XYZ file of C-alpha atoms in Angstrom:
359
model
C 211.836 -39.789 33.417
C 210.497 -42.814 31.532
C 211.707 -45.111 34.325
C 209.703 -43.019 36.772
C 206.650 -43.406 34.565
C 206.990 -47.189 34.952
C 207.240 -46.843 38.728
C 204.017 -44.848 38.827
C 202.328 -47.375 36.578
C 203.221 -50.148 39.052
C 201.409 -48.431 41.929
C 198.474 -50.539 43.139
C 195.389 -48.328 43.344
C 192.102 -49.662 44.711
C 189.589 -48.037 42.399
C 186.681 -49.233 44.540
C 187.697 -46.892 47.363
C 186.659 -43.326 46.735
C 185.156 -40.311 48.435
C 181.740 -39.164 47.263
C 181.380 -35.479 46.404
C 178.328 -33.360 45.742
C 178.021 -32.112 42.171
C 175.500 -29.910 40.427
C 173.084 -31.191 37.810
C 175.085 -29.352 35.143
C 178.369 -31.018 36.191
C 176.676 -34.420 36.288
C 175.239 -33.959 32.800
C 178.565 -32.690 31.451
C 180.393 -35.687 32.927
C 177.967 -38.153 31.345
C 178.273 -36.434 27.968
C 182.079 -36.520 28.041
C 182.206 -40.160 29.097
C 179.717 -41.171 26.406
C 181.759 -39.427 23.708
C 185.030 -41.062 24.764
C 184.145 -44.472 26.181
C 184.699 -46.229 22.856
C 188.020 -44.446 22.267
C 189.805 -45.123 25.556
C 193.039 -47.075 25.462
C 194.524 -48.253 28.744
C 198.169 -47.731 27.764
C 197.576 -44.169 26.620
C 195.677 -43.322 29.827
C 198.371 -44.745 32.065
C 201.132 -42.896 30.225
C 199.258 -39.630 30.511
C 198.470 -39.920 34.211
C 202.114 -40.732 34.969
C 203.329 -37.703 33.036
C 200.732 -35.562 34.751
C 201.830 -36.671 38.225
C 205.491 -35.994 37.466
C 205.542 -32.917 35.312
C 202.509 -30.730 35.774
C 200.445 -29.345 38.635
C 197.441 -27.070 38.591
C 196.448 -24.525 41.217
C 193.451 -22.214 41.090
C 190.691 -21.241 43.472
C 188.120 -21.472 40.695
C 189.158 -24.829 39.197
C 186.462 -27.494 39.418
C 189.066 -30.254 39.202
C 190.821 -32.524 36.744
C 188.457 -33.560 33.996
C 188.284 -36.843 32.147
C 189.015 -34.709 29.077
C 192.486 -34.255 30.578
C 193.635 -37.335 28.729
C 192.642 -35.889 25.393
C 195.097 -37.106 22.801
C 192.014 -38.095 20.803
C 191.418 -34.429 19.923
C 193.400 -34.082 16.644
C 194.466 -30.451 17.096
C 196.179 -31.257 20.411
C 198.908 -33.234 18.662
C 199.818 -30.518 16.167
C 199.557 -27.082 17.797
C 203.260 -26.307 17.308
C 202.868 -27.203 13.633
C 199.871 -24.848 13.454
C 202.140 -21.937 14.422
C 205.328 -23.094 12.665
C 205.024 -20.491 9.899
C 204.969 -17.661 12.437
C 207.698 -18.674 14.854
C 210.122 -20.736 12.712
C 209.123 -23.805 14.710
C 209.700 -26.481 12.091
C 210.818 -29.622 13.904
C 210.094 -28.250 17.374
C 207.172 -30.668 17.814
C 209.635 -33.578 17.644
C 211.461 -32.380 20.786
C 208.558 -30.841 22.694
C 207.347 -32.645 25.811
C 203.701 -33.719 25.563
C 201.360 -33.183 28.516
C 197.675 -33.239 27.498
C 196.357 -32.229 30.931
C 193.179 -30.214 31.258
C 191.845 -27.873 33.949
C 188.310 -26.494 34.069
C 187.613 -23.035 35.402
C 184.302 -21.180 35.305
C 182.925 -23.382 32.536
C 186.069 -22.972 30.413
C 188.448 -25.838 29.629
C 192.211 -25.324 29.184
C 194.548 -28.106 28.010
C 198.318 -27.667 28.166
C 199.660 -29.583 25.208
C 203.384 -29.143 24.426
C 206.297 -27.591 26.318
C 209.759 -26.863 24.923
C 212.656 -24.949 26.503
C 215.910 -24.177 24.659
C 217.818 -22.548 27.573
C 216.670 -19.034 26.621
C 213.119 -19.304 25.251
C 210.137 -21.274 26.574
C 207.354 -22.398 24.241
C 203.983 -23.586 25.602
C 201.027 -24.661 23.472
C 197.495 -25.131 24.728
C 193.890 -25.675 23.665
C 191.054 -23.612 25.178
C 187.296 -24.194 24.983
C 185.176 -21.263 26.144
C 181.470 -20.743 26.787
C 181.262 -17.865 24.329
C 182.697 -16.840 20.992
C 185.672 -14.469 21.154
C 186.340 -13.995 17.456
C 189.137 -15.312 15.258
C 192.211 -14.071 17.152
C 191.401 -13.189 20.776
C 193.991 -11.896 23.227
C 195.269 -13.756 26.286
C 196.283 -11.997 29.497
C 198.890 -14.062 31.287
C 202.432 -14.238 32.603
C 205.181 -16.798 33.217
C 207.657 -16.976 36.057
C 210.601 -19.292 36.624
C 211.997 -20.484 39.958
C 209.636 -18.113 41.734
C 210.894 -15.007 39.895
C 208.121 -13.064 38.139
C 210.342 -10.755 36.084
C 212.895 -13.309 34.876
C 210.966 -13.725 31.591
C 210.193 -10.130 30.557
C 209.452 -10.855 26.893
C 206.175 -12.787 26.685
C 204.045 -13.161 23.568
C 200.670 -14.942 23.370
C 199.067 -15.942 20.070
C 195.610 -17.512 19.726
C 193.853 -18.919 16.669
C 190.237 -20.043 16.418
C 190.027 -23.726 15.421
C 186.313 -24.422 15.910
C 183.180 -23.158 17.611
C 184.355 -21.523 20.866
C 187.647 -23.435 20.495
C 191.115 -21.867 20.366
C 194.674 -23.112 19.931
C 197.351 -21.027 21.602
C 201.113 -20.557 21.612
C 202.945 -18.612 24.297
C 206.614 -17.769 23.938
C 208.522 -16.395 26.925
C 212.150 -15.241 26.730
C 214.631 -14.857 29.579
C 216.575 -11.670 30.212
C 218.904 -11.131 27.251
C 222.101 -12.119 29.082
C 220.514 -15.051 30.945
C 220.212 -18.773 30.248
C 219.070 -21.811 32.247
C 219.683 -25.525 31.947
C 216.418 -26.280 33.764
C 213.713 -24.543 35.738
C 210.400 -24.718 37.581
C 207.930 -22.616 35.610
C 204.510 -21.209 36.498
C 202.117 -20.146 33.748
C 199.391 -17.783 34.991
C 196.386 -17.548 32.621
C 194.203 -14.636 33.738
C 191.668 -13.984 31.002
C 190.794 -13.923 27.309
C 189.418 -10.905 25.455
C 188.012 -10.565 21.949
C 189.998 -8.407 19.534
C 187.394 -5.625 19.725
C 187.520 -5.898 23.551
C 183.739 -6.313 23.746
C 183.735 -9.892 25.057
C 185.686 -11.163 28.052
C 186.283 -14.581 29.641
C 187.815 -15.027 33.088
C 190.228 -17.978 33.286
C 192.033 -17.611 36.615
C 194.105 -20.740 36.021
C 197.698 -21.581 36.903
C 199.913 -24.379 35.534
C 203.166 -25.370 37.253
C 205.725 -27.499 35.413
C 209.381 -28.406 35.248
C 211.316 -28.055 31.992
C 214.846 -29.061 31.081
C 216.640 -27.238 28.283
C 217.491 -28.916 25.009
C 221.174 -29.620 24.432
C 223.022 -26.445 23.439
C 226.496 -25.032 22.895
C 227.443 -21.388 23.542
C 230.245 -19.774 21.537
C 231.742 -16.461 22.715
C 232.556 -14.345 19.648
C 233.347 -10.825 20.950
C 233.882 -9.203 17.548
C 232.606 -5.907 16.205
C 232.023 -4.146 12.901
C 232.308 -0.349 12.662
C 231.332 2.370 10.216
C 232.446 5.674 11.745
C 229.907 6.229 14.559
C 227.855 3.071 13.950
C 228.971 -0.119 15.733
C 227.598 -3.650 15.916
C 229.253 -5.859 18.522
C 228.625 -9.608 18.106
C 228.809 -11.035 21.636
C 227.926 -14.729 21.398
C 226.090 -17.433 19.485
C 224.124 -20.222 21.184
C 223.468 -23.339 19.100
C 220.426 -25.495 19.922
C 219.113 -28.580 18.071
C 216.540 -26.443 16.254
C 218.031 -22.950 15.956
C 220.934 -20.687 16.803
C 220.580 -17.596 18.966
C 222.632 -14.436 18.501
C 223.311 -11.803 21.176
C 224.713 -8.472 20.023
C 225.009 -4.768 20.891
C 224.012 -1.885 18.645
C 225.876 1.349 19.398
C 225.400 4.831 17.898
C 228.131 7.190 19.114
C 226.981 10.408 17.413
C 223.669 11.908 18.656
C 223.264 13.917 15.438
C 222.617 10.642 13.610
C 219.556 10.075 15.795
C 218.427 13.657 15.225
C 218.450 13.126 11.462
C 217.309 9.492 11.526
C 215.029 8.989 14.561
C 214.013 5.455 13.574
C 216.951 3.051 13.412
C 217.071 -0.734 13.227
C 220.087 -3.026 13.047
C 220.974 -6.673 12.721
C 222.784 -9.321 10.707
C 222.126 -11.157 7.461
C 223.615 -14.614 8.073
C 224.922 -17.194 5.594
C 227.071 -20.310 5.931
C 229.930 -21.733 3.872
C 227.445 -23.945 1.954
C 225.541 -20.928 0.644
C 222.537 -21.307 2.959
C 220.829 -18.152 4.246
C 219.026 -18.067 7.580
C 215.778 -16.330 8.427
C 215.571 -14.594 11.780
C 213.160 -13.309 14.395
C 213.923 -10.790 17.125
C 213.333 -12.055 20.660
C 213.744 -8.752 22.445
C 215.924 -5.751 23.133
C 216.926 -3.568 26.058
C 219.230 -0.649 26.681
C 219.800 2.876 27.924
C 218.264 4.560 24.892
C 218.412 4.307 21.102
C 222.173 4.961 21.087
C 223.115 1.803 23.052
C 220.936 -1.304 22.791
C 221.360 -5.047 23.384
C 219.403 -7.529 21.268
C 218.772 -11.235 20.948
C 217.763 -12.772 17.614
C 216.834 -16.377 16.888
C 217.802 -17.870 13.518
C 216.676 -21.022 11.758
C 218.165 -24.441 12.406
C 221.834 -24.620 11.468
C 222.711 -26.914 8.580
C 224.430 -30.028 9.924
C 227.315 -29.816 7.414
C 228.042 -26.085 7.809
C 231.497 -25.222 9.129
C 231.453 -21.402 9.189
C 228.920 -18.613 9.587
C 229.242 -15.179 8.004
C 227.438 -12.266 9.648
C 226.746 -9.268 7.419
C 225.973 -6.326 9.773
C 223.677 -3.493 8.749
C 221.920 -0.393 10.056
C 218.666 0.828 8.524
C 218.176 4.580 9.064
C 214.666 6.011 8.653
C 213.425 9.603 8.707
C 210.111 10.629 10.293
C 206.972 11.499 8.338
C 205.776 14.134 10.754
C 205.565 15.256 14.354
C 202.303 14.458 16.140
C 200.444 17.018 18.272
C 201.988 15.578 21.440
C 205.474 16.101 19.993
C 206.099 12.446 19.173
C 207.812 11.676 15.861
C 205.823 9.412 13.536
C 206.598 7.256 10.507
C 204.007 5.214 8.602
C 204.764 1.660 7.441
C 204.191 2.711 3.812
C 206.133 5.953 4.212
C 208.020 7.593 1.356
C 210.191 9.577 3.762
C 213.953 9.208 3.277
C 215.690 6.029 4.388
C 219.239 4.768 4.210
C 220.933 1.399 4.666
C 224.500 1.214 5.971
C 226.332 -2.098 5.553
C 229.326 -2.841 7.751
C 232.257 -5.203 7.281
C 231.271 -8.846 7.571
C 232.239 -11.084 10.495
C 233.036 -14.759 9.840
C 233.350 -17.381 12.595
C 234.115 -21.088 12.751
C 231.124 -22.956 14.139
C 231.630 -24.498 17.562
C 229.958 -27.896 17.750
């Protein structure tokens, strides 16, 4: 990719040849303001690197887009270089910024400015960070309506989560995480990120974005280890299918099976998973990526754990089921349990599973 950057940088462009276009007074004034604010900060090398990356990696398509703005090459905005770090406490993203591909390309739509900042793909999960400037205030944590497709398939990434944080007046940093189907993985892909709109938390204020970003992403290096082991406690079964190791995490796929329906009748709220340690005594925090199945009795899950210690040789998985009773039955017949409930609960621990780490 870097060699291609150099080839683009060698292209001879006659900057005196251009096509005049009509612009409104507002666009003219906005252009002058942006140029005045940045003229003393421009660095030729940084601009050339950014335009090459933009040509190769990212395209924008939208009927409402005014065009590429000079703010597209906006590394000067401090927050743009640290959005992944801003969300690292929420998504276990420590170190992800070191591998993420930088873009810094901005589109303008309806008076709103959207800058795609960092992109990272680990073969199963896609992370995209961005910076949005709107014409109106949308509160501290607005909601984004959007979707991501890969290789032209809209439903290939069914688990999509958008998080936005206010960073200044009408300014928001965002992180979107999209996860492939639980049994799927890709070494590379052509992705399309559709950004439809933003809404304030109270749903009183609304901003139309109508913007689309297209980009190519190659997965980080990873190794998949088939485990195919299970732990059983009478009618409760956890089947550890496989572990995928990436440079910044390891991903666990497993099945949760409940063979006796009477267990669900007594304990309608059930969760399951693994507490994981290595032979060095390290414990690993986890976050669920998603689950699917044919009902509470047979579910498939994918969990992401923290970065594996470089000197670890084995991993021990301690399986568990957490069984929770309901507080009450709502008027519509739905069972309900409050987060601070004192209703009965029970934890069932199964026999541990230990594996040698495949490097």
